[in-house]
GROMACS .gro file of C-alpha atoms in nm:
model
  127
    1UNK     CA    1   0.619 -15.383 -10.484
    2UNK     CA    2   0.627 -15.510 -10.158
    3UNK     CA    3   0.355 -15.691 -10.144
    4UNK     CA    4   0.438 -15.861 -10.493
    5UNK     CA    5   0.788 -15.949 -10.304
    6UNK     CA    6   0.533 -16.119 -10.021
    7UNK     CA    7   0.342 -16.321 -10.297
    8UNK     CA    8   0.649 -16.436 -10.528
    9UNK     CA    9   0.834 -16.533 -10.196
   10UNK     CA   10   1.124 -16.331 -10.326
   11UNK     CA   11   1.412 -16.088 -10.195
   12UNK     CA   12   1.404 -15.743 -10.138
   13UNK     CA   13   1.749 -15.615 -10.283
   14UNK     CA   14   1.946 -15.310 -10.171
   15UNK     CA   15   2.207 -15.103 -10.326
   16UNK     CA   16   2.419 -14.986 -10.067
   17UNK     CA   17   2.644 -14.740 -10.018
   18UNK     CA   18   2.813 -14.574  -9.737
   19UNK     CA   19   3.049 -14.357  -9.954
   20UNK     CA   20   2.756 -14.144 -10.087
   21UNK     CA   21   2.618 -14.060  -9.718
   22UNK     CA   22   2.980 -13.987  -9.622
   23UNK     CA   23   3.044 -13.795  -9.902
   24UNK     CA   24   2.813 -13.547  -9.902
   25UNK     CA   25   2.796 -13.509  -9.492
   26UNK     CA   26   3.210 -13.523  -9.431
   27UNK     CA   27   3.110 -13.265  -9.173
   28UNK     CA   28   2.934 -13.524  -8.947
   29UNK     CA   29   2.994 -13.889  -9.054
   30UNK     CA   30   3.384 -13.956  -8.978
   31UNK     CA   31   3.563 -14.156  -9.245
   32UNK     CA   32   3.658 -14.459  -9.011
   33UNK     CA   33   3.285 -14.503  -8.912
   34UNK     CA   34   3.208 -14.520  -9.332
   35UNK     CA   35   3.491 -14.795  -9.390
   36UNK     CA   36   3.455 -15.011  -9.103
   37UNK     CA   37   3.775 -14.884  -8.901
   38UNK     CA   38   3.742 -14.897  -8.527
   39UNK     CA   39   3.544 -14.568  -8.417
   40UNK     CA   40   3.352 -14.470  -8.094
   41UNK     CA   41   3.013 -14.482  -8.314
   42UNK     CA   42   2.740 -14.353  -8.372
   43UNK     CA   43   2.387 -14.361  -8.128
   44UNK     CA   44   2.078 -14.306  -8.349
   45UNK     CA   45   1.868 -14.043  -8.188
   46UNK     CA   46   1.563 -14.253  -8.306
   47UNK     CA   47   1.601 -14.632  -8.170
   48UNK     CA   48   1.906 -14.588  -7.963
   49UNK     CA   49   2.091 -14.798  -8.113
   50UNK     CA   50   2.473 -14.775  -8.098
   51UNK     CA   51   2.613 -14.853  -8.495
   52UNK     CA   52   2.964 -14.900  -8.518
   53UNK     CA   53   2.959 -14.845  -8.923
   54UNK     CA   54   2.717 -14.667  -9.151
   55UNK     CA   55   2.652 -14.974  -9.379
   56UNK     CA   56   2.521 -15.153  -9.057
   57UNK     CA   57   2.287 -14.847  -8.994
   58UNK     CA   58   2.205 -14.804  -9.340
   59UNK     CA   59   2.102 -15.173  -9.434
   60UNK     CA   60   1.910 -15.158  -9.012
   61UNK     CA   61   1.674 -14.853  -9.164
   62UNK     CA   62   1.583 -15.053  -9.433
   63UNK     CA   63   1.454 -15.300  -9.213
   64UNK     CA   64   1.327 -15.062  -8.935
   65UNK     CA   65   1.122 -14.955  -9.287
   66UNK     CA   66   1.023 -15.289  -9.356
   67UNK     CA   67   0.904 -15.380  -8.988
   68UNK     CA   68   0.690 -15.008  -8.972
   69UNK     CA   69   0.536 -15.109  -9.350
   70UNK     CA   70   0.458 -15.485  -9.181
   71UNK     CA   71   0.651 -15.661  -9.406
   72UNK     CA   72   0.956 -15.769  -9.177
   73UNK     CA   73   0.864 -16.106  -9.294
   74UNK     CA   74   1.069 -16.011  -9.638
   75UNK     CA   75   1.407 -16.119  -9.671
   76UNK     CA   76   1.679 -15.863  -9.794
   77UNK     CA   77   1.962 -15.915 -10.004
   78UNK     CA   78   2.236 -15.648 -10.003
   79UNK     CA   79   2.275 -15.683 -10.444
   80UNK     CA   80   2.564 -15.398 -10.471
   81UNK     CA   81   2.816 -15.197 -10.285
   82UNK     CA   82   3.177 -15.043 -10.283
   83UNK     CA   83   3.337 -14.756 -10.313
   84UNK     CA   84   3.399 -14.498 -10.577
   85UNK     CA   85   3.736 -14.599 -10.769
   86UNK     CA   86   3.735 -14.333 -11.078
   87UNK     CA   87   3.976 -14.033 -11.054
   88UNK     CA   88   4.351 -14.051 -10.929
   89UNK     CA   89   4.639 -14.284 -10.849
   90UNK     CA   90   4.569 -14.247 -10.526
   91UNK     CA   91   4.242 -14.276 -10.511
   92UNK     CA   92   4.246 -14.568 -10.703
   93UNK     CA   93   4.467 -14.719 -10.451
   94UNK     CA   94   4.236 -14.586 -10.174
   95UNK     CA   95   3.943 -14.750 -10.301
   96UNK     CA   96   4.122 -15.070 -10.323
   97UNK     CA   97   4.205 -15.101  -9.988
   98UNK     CA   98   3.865 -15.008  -9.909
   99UNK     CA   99   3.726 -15.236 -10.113
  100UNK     CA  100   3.947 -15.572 -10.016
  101UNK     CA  101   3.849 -15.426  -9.608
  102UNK     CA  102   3.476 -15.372  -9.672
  103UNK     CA  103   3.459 -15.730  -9.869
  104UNK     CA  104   3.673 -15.918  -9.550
  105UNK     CA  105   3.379 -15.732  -9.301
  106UNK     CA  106   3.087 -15.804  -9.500
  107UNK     CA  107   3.224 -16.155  -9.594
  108UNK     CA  108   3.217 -16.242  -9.177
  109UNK     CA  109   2.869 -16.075  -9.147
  110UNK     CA  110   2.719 -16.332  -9.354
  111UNK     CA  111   2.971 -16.601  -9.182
  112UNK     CA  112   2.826 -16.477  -8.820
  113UNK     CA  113   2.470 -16.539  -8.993
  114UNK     CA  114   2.428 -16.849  -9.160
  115UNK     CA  115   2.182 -17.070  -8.974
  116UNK     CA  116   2.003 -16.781  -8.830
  117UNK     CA  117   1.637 -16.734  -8.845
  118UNK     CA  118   1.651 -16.386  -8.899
  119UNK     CA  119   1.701 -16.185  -9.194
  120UNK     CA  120   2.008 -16.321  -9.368
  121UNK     CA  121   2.269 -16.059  -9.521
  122UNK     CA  122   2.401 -16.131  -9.851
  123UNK     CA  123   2.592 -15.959 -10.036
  124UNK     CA  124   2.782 -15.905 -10.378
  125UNK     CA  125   3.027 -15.642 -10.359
  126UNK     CA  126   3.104 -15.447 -10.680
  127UNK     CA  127   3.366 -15.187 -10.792
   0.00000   0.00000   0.00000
């Protein structure tokens, strides 16, 4: 697949989402760190590296997996993300403030980027 991606010139495109990871480790990854509030972080005991969300380490792995394969020359698109909204009131609510947050953070990511060289990060985000 990747190398078809290399040929056709074309994006690689992610599905992320950080509510998955958090939900199923709550006993490790803190809630602020999975929507974007301000936490101490997280180092990764592999590169070092010092994330201050799990969206930013997720969507790094992918290209740490890209570089290691020796295709960092493909562009990524982040196609979907969000957060769960089915179940209660509340929860609805919840994921609606998570939503509007993660969509104001992800919208100055791509601000910070345009007119880079490197990778750009786009994304659609999706409830």
């Amino acid at each position: 697949m990747l190398d078809f991606l290399r040929q056709i010139d074309s994006f690689l495109m992610v599905n992320a989402y950080p509510c998955f990871a958090y939900e199923s480790n709550t006993d490790v990854i803190s809630l602020d760190y999975t929507l974007f509030r301000e936490n101490p972080g997280v180092v990764d005991a592999g590169n070092k590296f010092h994330y201050f969300s799990l969206f930013d380490a997720q969507i790094d792995i992918v290209f740490t997996a890209l570089s290691a394969l020796k295709y960092d020359d493909i562009r990524m698109v982040v196609t979907e993300t969000g957060w769960p909204s089915k179940g209660t009131r509340m929860r609805l609510v919840q994921a609606s403030k998570t939503l509007l947050r993660t969509t104001e953070i992800l919208s100055a990511k791509i601000e910070e980027q345009q007119g880079s060289d490197s990778n750009n990060l786009t994304s659609n985000v999706f409830n």
